[in-house]
Tab-separated table of C-alpha atoms in Angstrom:
chain	number	residue	atom	x	y	z
A	106	ALA	CA	-14.051	19.514	-5.090
A	107	LYS	CA	-16.134	16.359	-5.015
A	108	ARG	CA	-15.458	12.683	-5.555
A	109	ASP	CA	-17.564	12.575	-8.718
A	110	GLY	CA	-15.224	11.643	-11.573
A	111	GLY	CA	-16.690	14.504	-13.619
A	112	MET	CA	-15.602	17.184	-11.137
A	113	ALA	CA	-12.209	18.821	-10.750
A	114	LEU	CA	-9.410	17.010	-8.935
A	115	PRO	CA	-8.731	18.185	-5.373
A	116	ARG	CA	-5.691	20.494	-5.235
A	117	GLN	CA	-3.825	18.058	-3.013
A	118	THR	CA	-4.266	15.263	-5.564
A	119	VAL	CA	-3.091	17.545	-8.383
A	120	ALA	CA	-0.005	18.544	-6.384
A	121	LEU	CA	0.892	14.919	-5.603
A	122	LEU	CA	0.447	13.791	-9.211
A	123	LYS	CA	2.640	16.657	-10.453
A	124	ALA	CA	5.242	15.849	-7.807
A	125	ALA	CA	5.204	12.225	-8.953
A	126	CYS	CA	5.894	13.364	-12.531
A	127	GLU	CA	8.836	15.506	-11.406
A	128	MET	CA	10.309	12.639	-9.392
A	129	ALA	CA	9.752	10.137	-12.201
A	130	LYS	CA	11.651	12.422	-14.560
A	131	ALA	CA	14.472	13.163	-12.110
A	132	MET	CA	15.193	9.571	-11.007
A	133	PRO	CA	14.216	8.405	-13.671
A	134	ALA	CA	11.431	5.970	-12.693
A	135	ASP	CA	9.913	3.278	-14.886
A	136	ALA	CA	6.296	4.114	-14.086
A	137	ILE	CA	3.870	6.025	-11.890
A	138	VAL	CA	1.265	3.894	-10.093
A	139	VAL	CA	-1.916	5.497	-8.777
A	140	LEU	CA	-3.694	3.433	-6.105
A	141	THR	CA	-7.221	4.775	-5.665
A	142	GLU	CA	-10.258	3.733	-3.671
A	143	THR	CA	-12.590	6.271	-5.329
A	144	ASP	CA	-13.512	7.774	-8.670
A	145	LEU	CA	-11.497	10.743	-9.959
A	146	ASP	CA	-11.548	13.248	-12.790
A	147	TRP	CA	-9.715	10.855	-15.103
A	148	ASP	CA	-9.325	13.322	-17.957
A	149	ALA	CA	-7.438	15.595	-15.566
A	150	VAL	CA	-5.352	12.654	-14.295
A	151	HIS	CA	-4.406	11.756	-17.877
A	152	ARG	CA	-3.447	15.352	-18.710
A	153	ILE	CA	-1.048	15.436	-15.748
A	154	LEU	CA	0.492	11.982	-16.261
A	155	SER	CA	0.412	11.701	-20.062
A	156	ASP	CA	4.163	12.243	-20.507
A	157	HIS	CA	4.953	9.218	-18.308
A	158	LYS	CA	4.073	5.549	-18.214
A	159	TYR	CA	1.344	5.162	-15.617
A	160	LEU	CA	-0.842	2.419	-14.124
A	161	ILE	CA	-4.087	2.797	-12.181
A	162	ALA	CA	-4.805	0.257	-9.429
A	163	ALA	CA	-8.559	0.420	-8.828
A	164	GLU	CA	-10.057	-1.682	-6.060
A	165	ASN	CA	-13.535	-0.388	-6.879
A	166	LYS	CA	-14.910	-2.629	-9.637
A	167	ALA	CA	-17.184	0.093	-11.003
A	168	VAL	CA	-14.216	2.443	-11.343
A	169	ALA	CA	-12.118	-0.276	-12.983
A	170	GLN	CA	-14.888	-0.996	-15.484
A	171	LYS	CA	-15.247	2.709	-16.246
A	172	LEU	CA	-11.514	3.047	-16.873
A	173	ARG	CA	-11.470	0.083	-19.234
A	174	GLY	CA	-13.976	1.937	-21.376
A	175	MET	CA	-11.681	4.973	-21.663
A	176	PRO	CA	-9.029	4.643	-24.430
A	177	ALA	CA	-6.373	6.475	-22.396
A	178	PHE	CA	-6.717	4.037	-19.467
A	179	ALA	CA	-7.875	0.741	-20.992
A	180	SER	CA	-4.394	-0.842	-20.925
A	181	ALA	CA	-3.327	0.833	-17.683
A	182	VAL	CA	-5.921	-0.636	-15.298
A	183	LEU	CA	-4.869	-2.979	-12.494
A	184	GLU	CA	-7.987	-4.411	-10.875
A	185	ILE	CA	-7.303	-5.625	-7.348
A	186	ASN	CA	-9.375	-7.362	-4.707
A	187	PRO	CA	-11.951	-4.946	-3.215
A	188	GLU	CA	-11.792	-6.635	0.206
A	189	LYS	CA	-10.723	-4.381	3.047
A	190	MET	CA	-7.048	-4.777	3.865
A	191	PRO	CA	-4.163	-2.581	5.042
A	192	THR	CA	-2.897	-0.059	2.488
A	193	GLN	CA	0.532	-1.693	2.231
A	194	GLU	CA	-1.054	-5.053	1.385
A	195	ARG	CA	-3.218	-3.450	-1.307
A	196	LEU	CA	-0.173	-1.720	-2.704
A	197	SER	CA	1.842	-4.935	-2.733
A	198	LEU	CA	-0.996	-6.781	-4.505
A	199	ALA	CA	-1.185	-4.047	-7.134
A	200	LEU	CA	2.555	-4.189	-7.792
A	201	LEU	CA	2.551	-7.992	-7.984
A	202	LYS	CA	-0.350	-7.830	-10.428
A	203	ALA	CA	1.527	-5.294	-12.570
A	204	ILE	CA	4.589	-7.549	-12.685
A	205	ALA	CA	2.539	-10.659	-13.320
A	206	ILE	CA	0.809	-9.175	-16.385
A	207	GLU	CA	4.169	-7.757	-17.533
A	208	LYS	CA	3.274	-4.093	-17.118
A	209	LEU	CA	6.326	-3.784	-14.837
A	210	LEU	CA	9.559	-5.712	-14.520
A	211	PRO	CA	10.595	-7.154	-11.116
A	212	GLY	CA	13.508	-4.688	-10.879
A	213	SER	CA	11.499	-1.580	-11.786
A	214	ASP	CA	11.637	1.714	-9.918
A	215	VAL	CA	8.170	3.191	-9.447
A	216	ILE	CA	6.514	6.254	-7.938
A	217	VAL	CA	3.306	5.351	-6.113
A	218	VAL	CA	0.563	7.877	-5.332
A	219	TYR	CA	-2.064	6.576	-2.923
A	220	ASN	CA	-4.196	7.085	0.170
A	221	GLY	CA	-1.928	6.287	3.091
A	222	ILE	CA	-4.105	7.704	5.864
A	223	SER	CA	-7.527	6.188	6.511
A	224	VAL	CA	-10.300	8.732	6.944
A	225	ASP	CA	-13.818	7.656	7.882
A	226	ASP	CA	-15.503	10.975	7.069
A	227	PRO	CA	-17.606	10.313	3.924
A	228	ASP	CA	-17.641	14.030	3.071
A	229	PHE	CA	-13.853	14.293	2.980
A	230	PRO	CA	-12.733	14.308	-0.686
A	231	GLU	CA	-8.964	14.128	-0.270
A	232	ARG	CA	-8.523	10.407	-0.715
A	233	ILE	CA	-5.026	10.553	-2.228
A	234	ASP	CA	-2.581	11.901	0.333
A	235	SER	CA	0.754	10.097	0.007
A	236	LEU	CA	3.641	9.538	-2.391
A	237	SER	CA	6.319	6.834	-2.161
A	238	VAL	CA	9.345	5.778	-4.190
A	239	LEU	CA	9.700	1.997	-4.429
A	240	HIS	CA	12.486	-0.131	-5.846
A	241	LEU	CA	10.561	-3.299	-6.617
A	242	SER	CA	13.483	-5.691	-6.272
A	243	GLU	CA	13.920	-4.563	-2.653
A	244	HIS	CA	10.201	-4.234	-1.987
A	245	LEU	CA	9.365	-7.745	-3.164
A	246	GLU	CA	12.322	-9.151	-1.214
A	247	ARG	CA	11.051	-7.509	1.970
A	248	MET	CA	7.546	-8.801	1.264
A	249	THR	CA	8.709	-12.395	1.082
A	250	ALA	CA	10.789	-12.062	4.250
A	251	GLN	CA	7.825	-10.527	6.079
A	252	ASP	CA	5.538	-13.361	4.956
A	253	LEU	CA	8.051	-15.981	6.109
A	254	ARG	CA	8.408	-14.373	9.535
A	255	LYS	CA	4.678	-14.914	10.098
A	256	LEU	CA	5.156	-18.680	9.929
A	257	ASP	CA	5.412	-20.397	13.302
A	258	THR	CA	7.987	-23.012	12.384
A	259	GLN	CA	11.012	-24.803	13.809
A	260	VAL	CA	12.922	-24.099	10.582
A	261	PRO	CA	15.202	-21.047	10.955
A	262	LEU	CA	14.218	-18.057	8.816
A	263	ASP	CA	17.519	-17.976	6.923
A	264	THR	CA	17.150	-21.637	5.885
A	265	LEU	CA	13.510	-21.193	4.933
A	266	ARG	CA	14.314	-18.106	2.893
A	267	LEU	CA	17.117	-19.972	1.116
A	268	VAL	CA	14.802	-22.835	0.137
A	269	VAL	CA	11.988	-20.489	-0.898
A	270	ASP	CA	14.397	-18.599	-3.164
A	271	LEU	CA	15.576	-21.901	-4.653
A	272	ALA	CA	11.975	-23.016	-5.283
A	273	MET	CA	11.213	-19.681	-6.947
A	274	GLU	CA	14.235	-20.075	-9.217
A	275	ILE	CA	13.138	-23.583	-10.202
A	276	GLY	CA	9.625	-22.322	-10.944
A	277	ARG	CA	10.884	-19.339	-12.899
A	278	GLU	CA	13.758	-20.903	-14.840
A	279	GLY	CA	12.895	-24.586	-15.191
A	280	ARG	CA	15.868	-26.555	-16.469
A	281	GLU	CA	17.415	-26.659	-19.908
A	282	GLY	CA	14.467	-24.776	-21.370
A	283	HIS	CA	11.826	-27.081	-19.896
A	284	PRO	CA	9.417	-26.364	-17.005
A	285	VAL	CA	10.109	-28.328	-13.836
A	286	GLY	CA	7.792	-29.338	-11.014
A	287	THR	CA	9.049	-30.673	-7.709
A	288	ILE	CA	8.612	-30.821	-3.910
A	289	LEU	CA	11.166	-29.407	-1.478
A	290	VAL	CA	10.653	-30.536	2.136
A	291	VAL	CA	12.485	-28.644	4.905
A	292	GLY	CA	13.024	-29.747	8.496
A	293	ASP	CA	11.927	-32.657	10.731
A	294	THR	CA	14.116	-34.902	8.564
A	295	ARG	CA	13.937	-38.068	10.687
A	296	LYS	CA	10.161	-38.170	10.701
A	297	VAL	CA	9.954	-37.286	7.006
A	298	LEU	CA	12.351	-40.141	6.196
A	299	SER	CA	10.246	-42.515	8.293
A	300	MET	CA	7.197	-41.574	6.204
A	301	SER	CA	8.880	-41.869	2.812
A	302	ARG	CA	10.791	-44.349	0.713
A	303	PRO	CA	13.365	-43.931	-2.064
A	304	ILE	CA	12.222	-44.102	-5.668
A	305	ASN	CA	15.837	-44.093	-6.829
A	306	PHE	CA	19.312	-43.947	-5.303
A	307	ASN	CA	20.048	-41.043	-2.959
A	308	PRO	CA	22.383	-38.671	-4.876
A	309	PHE	CA	23.520	-36.979	-1.649
A	310	ARG	CA	24.746	-40.138	0.063
A	311	GLY	CA	28.468	-40.234	0.774
A	312	TYR	CA	29.025	-36.476	0.493
A	313	SER	CA	30.161	-34.241	3.354
A	314	LYS	CA	27.901	-31.553	4.821
A	315	ALA	CA	29.928	-28.864	3.076
A	316	GLU	CA	29.229	-30.570	-0.242
A	317	ARG	CA	25.481	-30.600	0.506
A	318	ASP	CA	25.104	-27.071	1.895
A	319	LEU	CA	22.503	-24.960	0.059
A	320	ARG	CA	24.479	-21.831	0.844
A	321	ASP	CA	26.890	-23.000	-1.836
A	322	ARG	CA	25.682	-21.862	-5.250
A	323	ARG	CA	27.023	-25.043	-6.858
A	324	VAL	CA	24.870	-27.166	-4.551
A	325	ARG	CA	21.779	-25.141	-5.459
A	326	GLU	CA	22.521	-25.669	-9.148
A	327	GLN	CA	22.864	-29.413	-8.563
A	328	ILE	CA	19.506	-29.463	-6.770
A	329	LYS	CA	17.926	-27.735	-9.772
A	330	ASP	CA	19.151	-30.656	-11.872
A	331	LEU	CA	17.801	-33.178	-9.362
A	332	ALA	CA	14.430	-31.430	-9.377
A	333	GLN	CA	13.865	-32.937	-12.830
A	334	LEU	CA	13.771	-36.423	-11.279
A	335	ASP	CA	10.688	-37.989	-9.725
A	336	GLY	CA	10.207	-37.596	-5.991
A	337	ALA	CA	10.722	-35.011	-3.274
A	338	ILE	CA	13.973	-33.401	-2.128
A	339	LEU	CA	14.574	-33.296	1.636
A	340	ILE	CA	16.587	-30.506	3.266
A	341	GLY	CA	17.531	-30.230	6.948
A	342	ARG	CA	16.709	-27.241	9.122
A	343	ASP	CA	20.413	-26.340	8.885
A	344	GLY	CA	20.196	-25.971	5.096
A	345	ILE	CA	21.992	-29.263	4.379
A	346	ALA	CA	20.470	-31.448	1.634
A	347	VAL	CA	19.618	-34.900	3.045
A	348	ALA	CA	17.938	-36.939	0.306
A	349	ALA	CA	16.249	-36.767	-3.082
A	350	CYS	CA	13.954	-38.983	-5.172
A	351	LEU	CA	11.710	-39.614	-2.156
A	352	TYR	CA	8.188	-41.021	-2.443
A	353	LEU	CA	6.147	-39.367	0.311
A	354	ASP	CA	3.976	-42.128	1.723
A	355	VAL	CA	1.468	-39.985	3.615
A	356	PRO	CA	-2.332	-40.026	3.877
A	357	THR	CA	-4.167	-37.033	2.442
A	358	ASP	CA	-7.528	-37.503	4.149
A	359	GLY	CA	-8.874	-34.346	5.743
A	360	ILE	CA	-6.860	-32.047	3.476
A	361	ASN	CA	-8.703	-29.479	1.383
A	362	LEU	CA	-6.988	-28.009	-1.672
A	363	SER	CA	-8.203	-25.992	-4.630
A	364	LYS	CA	-9.520	-27.907	-7.611
A	365	GLY	CA	-6.967	-28.448	-10.352
A	366	LEU	CA	-3.980	-28.988	-8.058
A	367	GLY	CA	-2.301	-32.302	-8.817
A	368	SER	CA	-1.052	-35.137	-6.647
A	369	ARG	CA	2.282	-33.422	-6.082
A	370	HIS	CA	0.489	-30.675	-4.155
A	371	TRP	CA	-1.499	-33.205	-2.146
A	372	ALA	CA	1.693	-35.024	-1.157
A	373	ALA	CA	3.322	-31.736	-0.090
A	374	ALA	CA	0.279	-30.811	2.007
A	375	GLY	CA	0.166	-34.318	3.493
A	376	ILE	CA	3.797	-34.429	4.640
A	377	SER	CA	3.482	-30.950	6.176
A	378	ARG	CA	0.453	-32.140	8.134
A	379	LYS	CA	1.967	-35.352	9.501
A	380	THR	CA	5.349	-33.799	10.398
A	381	ASN	CA	6.771	-30.475	11.575
A	382	ALA	CA	8.362	-29.948	8.177
A	383	ILE	CA	7.581	-27.171	5.716
A	384	ALA	CA	6.839	-28.396	2.188
A	385	LEU	CA	7.184	-26.285	-0.942
A	386	CYS	CA	5.587	-27.458	-4.161
A	387	VAL	CA	6.660	-26.017	-7.508
A	388	SER	CA	3.951	-26.339	-10.155
A	389	GLN	CA	5.296	-27.736	-13.412
A	390	SER	CA	2.573	-26.092	-15.488
A	391	SER	CA	2.788	-22.554	-14.099
A	392	GLY	CA	5.953	-22.343	-11.986
A	393	THR	CA	3.886	-21.161	-9.020
A	394	VAL	CA	5.412	-21.984	-5.622
A	395	ARG	CA	3.073	-23.002	-2.820
A	396	LEU	CA	4.289	-23.366	0.746
A	397	PHE	CA	2.419	-25.824	2.966
A	398	GLN	CA	2.434	-25.943	6.758
A	399	ASN	CA	0.262	-28.162	8.966
A	400	GLY	CA	-1.494	-29.457	5.872
A	401	GLU	CA	-2.619	-26.007	4.759
A	402	LEU	CA	-1.499	-23.543	2.113
A	403	ALA	CA	0.458	-20.879	3.990
A	404	LEU	CA	2.127	-18.927	1.182
A	405	HIS	CA	1.544	-18.590	-2.562
A	406	ILE	CA	4.301	-17.087	-4.726
A	407	GLU	CA	4.013	-16.372	-8.443
A	408	PRO	CA	7.032	-16.840	-10.758
A	409	LEU	CA	7.323	-13.170	-11.621
A	410	ALA	CA	9.528	-13.452	-14.688
A	411	ARG	CA	7.944	-16.503	-16.294
A	412	PRO	CA	6.311	-15.576	-19.621
A	413	HIS	CA	2.927	-17.208	-18.936
A	414	VAL	CA	2.727	-16.213	-15.287
A	415	TRP	CA	-1.008	-15.400	-15.256
A	416	GLN	CA	-2.055	-18.606	-16.989
A	417	PRO	CA	-1.971	-20.956	-13.947
A	418	PHE	CA	-5.732	-20.739	-13.403
A	419	ARG	CA	-6.219	-22.361	-16.795
A	420	LEU	CA	-3.159	-24.559	-16.883
A	421	GLU	CA	-3.345	-26.010	-13.392
A	422	THR	CA	-6.416	-27.978	-14.390
A	423	GLN	CA	-4.003	-29.887	-16.622
A	424	GLU	CA	-1.322	-30.252	-13.952
A	425	ASN	CA	0.945	-33.123	-14.864
A	426	ASP	CA	2.424	-34.507	-11.667
A	427	SER	CA	4.797	-37.250	-12.677
A	428	VAL	CA	5.852	-38.093	-9.126
A	429	PRO	CA	4.076	-41.164	-7.766
A	430	THR	CA	1.937	-40.080	-4.829
A	431	PRO	CA	-0.942	-41.537	-2.823
A	432	ALA	CA	-4.309	-41.510	-4.509
A	433	VAL	CA	-6.404	-38.457	-3.698
A	434	PRO	CA	-9.622	-39.363	-1.919
């Protein structure tokens, strides 16, 4: 067997694809995802998988273009970044892309067929060698936790995870049917307060720590309401809400952000640069959550269940940041 898409599939690939079909039927699974680095005999792939929903993640642009021209695969292609990266990262990107364009739901169960073992021999045709069962709700949860562990921060992981989850909910759900944009700042509270001033009264003043603890679902729901107001929300490294409606009075010189990001993002980047705090900015237009550390974008999370999730690249040029922030140089 050869890699040429017109030749027969290697026996190992055929066996794995058939095994994926059996598992998808037995579980049952919502879809079969094929992650390939090379061209295949796509007619043979379709014959094997045709009784199941399937998606093809092609990191080779030529292969992706070829598949789009084939009626059986045109709507099943997931084009991912061709840059070299570990297999698990490529797989995660493919699954996120599938969810983002609503080919999969965040809670889907999928069978993934892919090349899990790197082989440098160019004459070796067996590129697909592995099969995995993934429950996306658990897989995406582990992904986020793994990303957060990479951050070198004074904020405990459990607090950071709690605030990230809250930001994702705000981005995904909005409030009362309307999209909401806000800034959540975590940690280094004294310095953050020294570099900010209240826009309005502090809604947390006078309440006990227990009544301001983000671990309480009622507190998180109250913060979602407060996110509709102008200004940032400050949360301590212990997960206790400290203040809201804060104007972040920080310089933004020396910070480089993508074009189209509004002043809310610049303020979040600025406060993370001048303090040891982590700042999360929820985009009002797209619901995307961006985590800033040391003035730089450290983590980018898409609102997986929001209907227009893959529109941010167009919409963010119209970002409407209502919070007063320093002028961008």
